[in-house]
């Protein structure tokens, strides 16, 4: 009898996987067919970009773009679908566009996927001054966005800096978050005796990318020398567990040609570059320049726990997964003690930092399988 049950269970599991693949196939097919009709049907306009057509950067059929006034800035938002809201929060050097695959996948599964450009990125305002990018500003933007959507609670998914902002949202305003799925960056408690940048400099030295970002204008000048597209290619193709260094003597030649992985196209780079060429990198770099300010501002939350149902996903080739001590913290008692409602940790083999683009289908399924429980 036990053997029969095991056989039946395997059959059911296999059928579920096949059905899941079929959903993605049909969604992609529909998106392709709709795109083929774009000659006769105008694409959605992006008000934040002055009404210009999105072209290849629209992310596919059905994604709408609008501008929302939140927390003193105008925020560009891309969204699709009907149902419970899933707020998708990008990192550096990313945009709403990094979630294009998940937007379609979650919308097809009965959710309303909402992906903003964070402040300082893309078609969202970039206030002057480093202090305008404190963690309080970033979380305040999301709280105001959630309110503007008419929601009391939403699901939140974050990657890289987006994960850090999502963890902080859960810490400051847990009543706003039904459940959280974060990628690449685990929640780590504030260390009262150790400032963030100071600690990273002690580990890796001045050429470590976070340390190199601290001086206003320095990284911007190097990026301008290399060219926006090449800088983005360098970041997106970094697929190594080793720390990332940007030497003061230069981060390579502007004539360098970098082969792109299968999951990243020239059109993708072109779209990212079109936005960063317009805004520059300063807004995104200011997030790193606020690290020590955030350390000071969050002193009252020393020892705070994240009391929201959570799932964490990371690639085993992600450089964040190889910070000294992080694997023991994630897999032993540390992470779970600070995030008591942490239900699952997933380590994806052979996957790098830009996990939601490198493994789009798998990440969509991981998100869906977790949030559907709530």
Tab-separated table of C-alpha atoms in Angstrom:
chain	number	residue	atom	x	y	z
A	1	UNK	CA	0.000	0.000	0.000
A	2	UNK	CA	2.874	2.366	0.888
A	3	UNK	CA	4.451	1.851	-2.551
A	4	UNK	CA	1.130	2.622	-4.253
A	5	UNK	CA	0.761	5.861	-2.273
A	6	UNK	CA	4.303	6.912	-3.130
A	7	UNK	CA	3.654	6.244	-6.818
A	8	UNK	CA	0.408	8.214	-6.718
A	9	UNK	CA	2.114	11.125	-4.920
A	10	UNK	CA	4.912	11.233	-7.500
A	11	UNK	CA	2.310	11.284	-10.264
A	12	UNK	CA	0.425	14.174	-8.618
A	13	UNK	CA	3.655	16.153	-8.069
A	14	UNK	CA	4.727	15.641	-11.670
A	15	UNK	CA	1.315	16.729	-12.939
A	16	UNK	CA	1.475	19.908	-10.822
A	17	UNK	CA	4.880	20.778	-12.247
A	18	UNK	CA	3.638	20.220	-15.798
A	19	UNK	CA	0.586	22.431	-15.176
A	20	UNK	CA	2.809	25.151	-13.732
A	21	UNK	CA	5.023	25.070	-16.813
A	22	UNK	CA	1.898	25.232	-19.015
A	23	UNK	CA	0.714	28.394	-17.243
A	24	UNK	CA	4.021	30.122	-18.016
A	25	UNK	CA	4.007	28.856	-21.593
A	26	UNK	CA	0.488	30.155	-22.242
A	27	UNK	CA	1.311	33.519	-20.635
A	28	UNK	CA	4.453	33.893	-22.706
A	29	UNK	CA	2.580	32.849	-25.850
A	30	UNK	CA	-0.183	35.362	-25.191
A	31	UNK	CA	2.384	38.079	-24.526
A	32	UNK	CA	4.142	37.246	-27.788
A	33	UNK	CA	0.924	37.260	-29.795
A	34	UNK	CA	-0.136	40.555	-28.270
A	35	UNK	CA	3.255	42.076	-29.047
A	36	UNK	CA	2.805	40.968	-32.655
A	37	UNK	CA	-0.339	43.118	-32.778
A	38	UNK	CA	1.571	46.186	-31.601
A	39	UNK	CA	1.687	47.574	-35.141
A	40	UNK	CA	-2.045	48.257	-35.070
A	41	UNK	CA	-2.473	48.742	-31.299
A	42	UNK	CA	-0.539	51.572	-29.560
A	43	UNK	CA	1.610	50.543	-26.620
A	44	UNK	CA	0.967	51.823	-23.137
A	45	UNK	CA	2.462	55.229	-22.585
A	46	UNK	CA	4.698	55.971	-19.636
A	47	UNK	CA	3.641	59.338	-18.176
A	48	UNK	CA	6.840	59.552	-16.161
A	49	UNK	CA	8.909	59.671	-19.320
A	50	UNK	CA	6.981	62.518	-20.872
A	51	UNK	CA	4.490	60.351	-22.758
A	52	UNK	CA	7.042	58.635	-24.984
A	53	UNK	CA	6.328	55.105	-26.108
A	54	UNK	CA	8.025	52.446	-24.039
A	55	UNK	CA	9.116	50.350	-27.004
A	56	UNK	CA	11.186	47.342	-25.941
A	57	UNK	CA	11.346	48.683	-22.396
A	58	UNK	CA	7.623	48.288	-21.810
A	59	UNK	CA	8.239	44.820	-20.410
A	60	UNK	CA	5.566	43.118	-22.509
A	61	UNK	CA	1.863	43.363	-23.215
A	62	UNK	CA	-0.424	44.373	-20.388
A	63	UNK	CA	2.078	46.160	-18.146
A	64	UNK	CA	0.794	49.665	-17.464
A	65	UNK	CA	2.878	52.623	-16.330
A	66	UNK	CA	1.853	55.624	-14.273
A	67	UNK	CA	3.219	58.248	-11.909
A	68	UNK	CA	2.147	58.395	-8.268
A	69	UNK	CA	2.809	61.256	-5.835
A	70	UNK	CA	4.244	59.671	-2.682
A	71	UNK	CA	6.163	61.047	0.289
A	72	UNK	CA	7.089	64.282	-1.476
A	73	UNK	CA	8.295	62.724	-4.750
A	74	UNK	CA	6.808	61.506	-8.021
A	75	UNK	CA	7.257	57.752	-8.296
A	76	UNK	CA	7.029	55.758	-11.518
A	77	UNK	CA	5.129	52.489	-11.116
A	78	UNK	CA	4.730	49.536	-13.481
A	79	UNK	CA	1.907	47.097	-12.773
A	80	UNK	CA	-0.201	44.284	-14.121
A	81	UNK	CA	-2.943	41.966	-12.916
A	82	UNK	CA	-5.898	41.885	-10.555
A	83	UNK	CA	-5.991	40.478	-7.048
A	84	UNK	CA	-3.875	40.742	-3.899
A	85	UNK	CA	-1.009	43.201	-4.349
A	86	UNK	CA	2.585	41.998	-4.578
A	87	UNK	CA	5.018	44.899	-4.233
A	88	UNK	CA	8.299	44.168	-6.074
A	89	UNK	CA	11.268	46.222	-4.830
A	90	UNK	CA	14.431	46.372	-6.949
A	91	UNK	CA	18.076	46.927	-6.038
A	92	UNK	CA	21.186	48.477	-7.625
A	93	UNK	CA	21.763	49.023	-10.511
A	94	UNK	CA	18.231	47.935	-11.311
A	95	UNK	CA	14.835	49.368	-12.163
A	96	UNK	CA	11.233	48.159	-12.113
A	97	UNK	CA	12.285	46.303	-15.284
A	98	UNK	CA	14.264	43.744	-13.297
A	99	UNK	CA	10.888	42.263	-12.267
A	100	UNK	CA	9.373	42.069	-15.773
A	101	UNK	CA	9.231	38.246	-15.715
A	102	UNK	CA	7.697	38.108	-12.241
A	103	UNK	CA	5.150	40.787	-13.142
A	104	UNK	CA	3.755	38.595	-15.917
A	105	UNK	CA	4.026	35.380	-13.914
A	106	UNK	CA	2.320	36.711	-10.786
A	107	UNK	CA	-0.415	38.481	-12.782
A	108	UNK	CA	-1.149	35.179	-14.535
A	109	UNK	CA	-1.538	33.528	-11.131
A	110	UNK	CA	-4.163	35.934	-9.839
A	111	UNK	CA	-2.099	38.713	-8.250
A	112	UNK	CA	-1.640	42.422	-8.903
A	113	UNK	CA	2.101	42.887	-9.374
A	114	UNK	CA	3.333	46.427	-8.651
A	115	UNK	CA	6.962	47.357	-9.361
A	116	UNK	CA	8.118	50.937	-8.723
A	117	UNK	CA	11.335	52.656	-9.691
A	118	UNK	CA	12.716	53.544	-6.261
A	119	UNK	CA	13.696	57.128	-5.529
A	120	UNK	CA	16.781	58.095	-7.488
A	121	UNK	CA	16.169	55.471	-10.171
A	122	UNK	CA	14.610	55.478	-13.616
A	123	UNK	CA	11.544	57.669	-14.035
A	124	UNK	CA	11.110	58.351	-10.311
A	125	UNK	CA	12.343	61.655	-8.876
A	126	UNK	CA	15.931	61.841	-7.624
A	127	UNK	CA	16.081	64.386	-4.792
A	128	UNK	CA	19.448	66.122	-4.304
A	129	UNK	CA	21.494	65.416	-1.205
A	130	UNK	CA	22.702	62.149	0.259
A	131	UNK	CA	20.502	62.370	3.348
A	132	UNK	CA	17.383	62.255	1.141
A	133	UNK	CA	18.115	58.534	0.655
A	134	UNK	CA	18.000	57.436	4.281
A	135	UNK	CA	16.206	54.221	5.152
A	136	UNK	CA	13.370	56.299	6.621
A	137	UNK	CA	12.844	58.020	3.268
A	138	UNK	CA	12.939	54.718	1.362
A	139	UNK	CA	10.497	52.969	3.675
A	140	UNK	CA	8.301	56.082	3.768
A	141	UNK	CA	8.044	55.949	-0.027
A	142	UNK	CA	6.768	52.371	0.094
A	143	UNK	CA	4.301	53.075	2.910
A	144	UNK	CA	2.872	55.989	0.905
A	145	UNK	CA	2.739	53.846	-2.231
A	146	UNK	CA	0.877	51.075	-0.394
A	147	UNK	CA	-1.617	53.665	0.882
A	148	UNK	CA	-2.035	55.097	-2.626
A	149	UNK	CA	-2.950	51.624	-3.857
A	150	UNK	CA	-5.812	51.551	-1.358
A	151	UNK	CA	-4.274	48.626	0.517
A	152	UNK	CA	-3.967	47.944	4.225
A	153	UNK	CA	-1.481	45.109	3.651
A	154	UNK	CA	0.522	43.812	0.717
A	155	UNK	CA	2.958	41.039	-0.078
A	156	UNK	CA	6.500	42.356	-0.499
A	157	UNK	CA	9.353	40.902	-2.553
A	158	UNK	CA	12.777	42.543	-2.511
A	159	UNK	CA	16.158	42.000	-4.140
A	160	UNK	CA	19.547	43.470	-3.174
A	161	UNK	CA	18.879	46.987	-1.795
A	162	UNK	CA	15.214	46.250	-2.317
A	163	UNK	CA	15.549	43.401	0.166
A	164	UNK	CA	17.169	45.726	2.705
A	165	UNK	CA	14.342	48.221	2.288
A	166	UNK	CA	11.777	45.409	2.528
A	167	UNK	CA	13.300	44.093	5.772
A	168	UNK	CA	13.200	47.646	7.166
A	169	UNK	CA	9.571	48.059	6.099
A	170	UNK	CA	8.790	44.853	7.998
A	171	UNK	CA	10.688	46.162	11.028
A	172	UNK	CA	9.194	49.677	11.106
A	173	UNK	CA	5.681	48.968	9.822
A	174	UNK	CA	4.947	45.216	10.109
A	175	UNK	CA	1.206	45.835	9.898
A	176	UNK	CA	1.677	46.824	6.240
A	177	UNK	CA	3.192	43.482	5.181
A	178	UNK	CA	1.240	40.242	4.898
A	179	UNK	CA	4.374	38.219	4.073
A	180	UNK	CA	7.816	38.929	2.616
A	181	UNK	CA	10.065	37.089	0.163
A	182	UNK	CA	13.570	38.523	0.005
A	183	UNK	CA	16.359	37.645	-2.410
A	184	UNK	CA	20.139	37.799	-1.950
A	185	UNK	CA	20.335	39.942	1.205
A	186	UNK	CA	19.396	38.359	4.514
A	187	UNK	CA	18.223	40.431	7.461
A	188	UNK	CA	21.134	41.111	9.781
A	189	UNK	CA	20.817	42.848	13.152
A	190	UNK	CA	22.361	46.235	13.816
A	191	UNK	CA	25.760	46.013	15.509
A	192	UNK	CA	25.949	48.853	18.075
A	193	UNK	CA	29.757	48.928	18.156
A	194	UNK	CA	30.393	48.607	14.415
A	195	UNK	CA	29.465	51.056	11.679
A	196	UNK	CA	28.608	49.456	8.346
A	197	UNK	CA	31.198	51.034	6.037
A	198	UNK	CA	33.913	50.872	8.662
A	199	UNK	CA	33.350	47.135	9.001
A	200	UNK	CA	33.410	46.506	5.241
A	201	UNK	CA	36.591	48.557	4.874
A	202	UNK	CA	38.239	46.495	7.615
A	203	UNK	CA	37.297	43.301	5.751
A	204	UNK	CA	38.100	44.248	2.166
A	205	UNK	CA	39.965	47.556	2.002
A	206	UNK	CA	39.315	50.818	0.159
A	207	UNK	CA	38.817	49.257	-3.286
A	208	UNK	CA	35.786	47.248	-2.215
A	209	UNK	CA	32.871	48.569	-4.260
A	210	UNK	CA	30.840	49.813	-1.277
A	211	UNK	CA	33.854	51.730	0.004
A	212	UNK	CA	34.624	53.136	-3.443
A	213	UNK	CA	31.053	54.429	-3.670
A	214	UNK	CA	31.400	56.606	-0.561
A	215	UNK	CA	33.147	59.630	-2.086
A	216	UNK	CA	30.572	61.760	-3.938
A	217	UNK	CA	31.440	62.043	-7.602
A	218	UNK	CA	34.284	59.522	-7.676
A	219	UNK	CA	32.317	56.479	-8.848
A	220	UNK	CA	30.252	58.682	-11.147
A	221	UNK	CA	33.418	59.887	-12.886
A	222	UNK	CA	34.695	56.339	-13.370
A	223	UNK	CA	31.332	55.197	-14.723
A	224	UNK	CA	31.283	58.135	-17.140
A	225	UNK	CA	34.752	57.167	-18.384
A	226	UNK	CA	33.635	53.594	-19.077
A	227	UNK	CA	30.213	54.401	-20.497
A	228	UNK	CA	26.799	53.551	-19.047
A	229	UNK	CA	26.153	50.360	-21.028
A	230	UNK	CA	29.549	48.849	-20.173
A	231	UNK	CA	29.137	49.660	-16.487
A	232	UNK	CA	25.773	47.891	-16.456
A	233	UNK	CA	27.239	44.910	-18.310
A	234	UNK	CA	30.035	44.683	-15.752
A	235	UNK	CA	27.597	44.596	-12.865
A	236	UNK	CA	25.071	42.249	-14.439
A	237	UNK	CA	27.644	39.719	-15.656
A	238	UNK	CA	29.485	39.558	-12.323
A	239	UNK	CA	28.891	35.912	-11.489
A	240	UNK	CA	31.349	35.124	-8.725
A	241	UNK	CA	31.319	34.468	-4.975
A	242	UNK	CA	34.379	36.704	-4.596
A	243	UNK	CA	34.063	40.298	-3.348
A	244	UNK	CA	33.659	42.959	-6.031
A	245	UNK	CA	36.493	45.473	-6.264
A	246	UNK	CA	36.640	48.701	-8.266
A	247	UNK	CA	40.303	49.783	-8.200
A	248	UNK	CA	41.117	53.467	-7.913
A	249	UNK	CA	43.387	53.186	-10.933
A	250	UNK	CA	40.377	52.225	-13.044
A	251	UNK	CA	37.781	49.506	-13.571
A	252	UNK	CA	39.063	48.427	-16.955
A	253	UNK	CA	38.997	49.853	-20.453
A	254	UNK	CA	35.971	51.489	-22.101
A	255	UNK	CA	36.755	49.375	-25.171
A	256	UNK	CA	36.102	46.121	-23.318
A	257	UNK	CA	33.517	43.812	-24.869
A	258	UNK	CA	31.606	41.615	-22.432
A	259	UNK	CA	29.609	38.588	-23.609
A	260	UNK	CA	26.133	38.554	-22.104
A	261	UNK	CA	24.563	35.511	-20.429
A	262	UNK	CA	21.549	33.851	-22.033
A	263	UNK	CA	19.164	35.515	-19.598
A	264	UNK	CA	20.255	39.064	-20.463
A	265	UNK	CA	19.880	40.551	-23.952
A	266	UNK	CA	21.365	43.584	-25.645
A	267	UNK	CA	17.846	45.063	-25.661
A	268	UNK	CA	17.694	44.658	-21.884
A	269	UNK	CA	20.983	46.501	-21.468
A	270	UNK	CA	19.799	49.149	-23.924
A	271	UNK	CA	16.679	49.793	-21.847
A	272	UNK	CA	18.597	49.994	-18.550
A	273	UNK	CA	21.217	52.246	-20.144
A	274	UNK	CA	18.570	54.593	-21.602
A	275	UNK	CA	17.335	55.298	-18.073
A	276	UNK	CA	20.712	55.553	-16.317
A	277	UNK	CA	22.052	57.815	-19.065
A	278	UNK	CA	19.173	60.162	-18.294
A	279	UNK	CA	19.418	60.099	-14.503
A	280	UNK	CA	23.038	59.137	-13.867
A	281	UNK	CA	24.035	56.771	-11.074
A	282	UNK	CA	24.129	59.246	-8.190
A	283	UNK	CA	20.665	58.427	-6.854
A	284	UNK	CA	21.478	54.734	-6.560
A	285	UNK	CA	24.970	55.377	-5.166
A	286	UNK	CA	23.477	57.560	-2.441
A	287	UNK	CA	21.899	54.433	-0.948
A	288	UNK	CA	25.430	53.212	-0.150
A	289	UNK	CA	26.468	56.663	1.054
A	290	UNK	CA	23.658	56.504	3.617
A	291	UNK	CA	24.812	53.239	5.191
A	292	UNK	CA	26.480	54.864	8.186
A	293	UNK	CA	23.677	57.419	8.531
A	294	UNK	CA	21.199	54.530	8.619
A	295	UNK	CA	23.309	52.873	11.307
A	296	UNK	CA	22.913	56.011	13.426
A	297	UNK	CA	19.219	56.482	12.695
A	298	UNK	CA	18.257	52.909	13.540
A	299	UNK	CA	19.839	52.879	17.012
A	300	UNK	CA	16.382	52.585	18.648
A	301	UNK	CA	15.825	49.336	16.710
A	302	UNK	CA	18.946	47.611	18.010
A	303	UNK	CA	17.965	44.013	18.724
A	304	UNK	CA	14.633	44.331	16.893
A	305	UNK	CA	13.069	41.243	15.316
A	306	UNK	CA	11.216	40.873	12.025
A	307	UNK	CA	7.759	39.611	12.965
A	308	UNK	CA	6.378	38.961	9.478
A	309	UNK	CA	6.118	35.564	7.707
A	310	UNK	CA	9.247	35.355	5.568
A	311	UNK	CA	11.062	33.349	2.916
A	312	UNK	CA	14.655	33.920	1.810
A	313	UNK	CA	16.261	32.899	-1.476
A	314	UNK	CA	19.909	33.235	-2.491
A	315	UNK	CA	22.232	31.844	-5.146
A	316	UNK	CA	25.258	29.907	-3.973
A	317	UNK	CA	27.478	31.930	-6.338
A	318	UNK	CA	26.115	35.248	-5.043
A	319	UNK	CA	28.863	37.349	-3.455
A	320	UNK	CA	26.441	38.259	-0.627
A	321	UNK	CA	26.311	34.569	0.324
A	322	UNK	CA	30.057	34.560	0.899
A	323	UNK	CA	30.449	37.471	3.307
A	324	UNK	CA	32.450	36.114	6.278
A	325	UNK	CA	30.141	34.353	8.735
A	326	UNK	CA	26.946	34.805	6.722
A	327	UNK	CA	26.339	31.138	5.913
A	328	UNK	CA	26.573	30.099	9.559
A	329	UNK	CA	24.226	32.954	10.442
A	330	UNK	CA	21.698	31.981	7.749
A	331	UNK	CA	21.681	28.239	8.326
A	332	UNK	CA	22.132	28.037	12.083
A	333	UNK	CA	20.199	29.808	14.832
A	334	UNK	CA	21.062	33.444	14.039
A	335	UNK	CA	18.758	34.258	11.122
A	336	UNK	CA	15.808	32.366	12.533
A	337	UNK	CA	16.230	33.993	15.952
A	338	UNK	CA	15.909	37.487	14.441
A	339	UNK	CA	13.223	36.491	11.934
A	340	UNK	CA	11.142	34.063	14.037
A	341	UNK	CA	8.489	33.635	11.323
A	342	UNK	CA	11.101	32.652	8.730
A	343	UNK	CA	9.543	29.607	7.084
A	344	UNK	CA	12.042	28.699	4.392
A	345	UNK	CA	15.579	29.351	3.167
A	346	UNK	CA	16.326	28.360	-0.436
A	347	UNK	CA	19.871	28.203	-1.819
A	348	UNK	CA	19.884	27.895	-5.613
A	349	UNK	CA	22.862	26.020	-7.001
A	350	UNK	CA	25.074	27.724	-9.562
A	351	UNK	CA	23.095	30.982	-9.429
A	352	UNK	CA	24.631	34.433	-9.009
A	353	UNK	CA	23.468	37.740	-7.594
A	354	UNK	CA	20.833	38.812	-10.139
A	355	UNK	CA	18.773	35.784	-9.255
A	356	UNK	CA	15.329	37.019	-10.341
A	357	UNK	CA	16.596	37.612	-13.872
A	358	UNK	CA	18.896	34.596	-14.101
A	359	UNK	CA	16.185	32.174	-12.926
A	360	UNK	CA	12.942	34.047	-13.650
A	361	UNK	CA	10.528	31.115	-13.768
A	362	UNK	CA	11.938	29.437	-10.652
A	363	UNK	CA	11.807	32.673	-8.650
A	364	UNK	CA	8.216	33.356	-9.730
A	365	UNK	CA	7.191	29.868	-8.610
A	366	UNK	CA	9.019	30.267	-5.281
A	367	UNK	CA	7.253	33.569	-4.647
A	368	UNK	CA	3.859	32.185	-5.643
A	369	UNK	CA	4.160	28.979	-3.615
A	370	UNK	CA	4.912	31.013	-0.500
A	371	UNK	CA	2.464	33.901	-0.741
A	372	UNK	CA	-0.503	31.786	-1.862
A	373	UNK	CA	-0.581	30.330	1.673
A	374	UNK	CA	-1.582	33.722	3.039
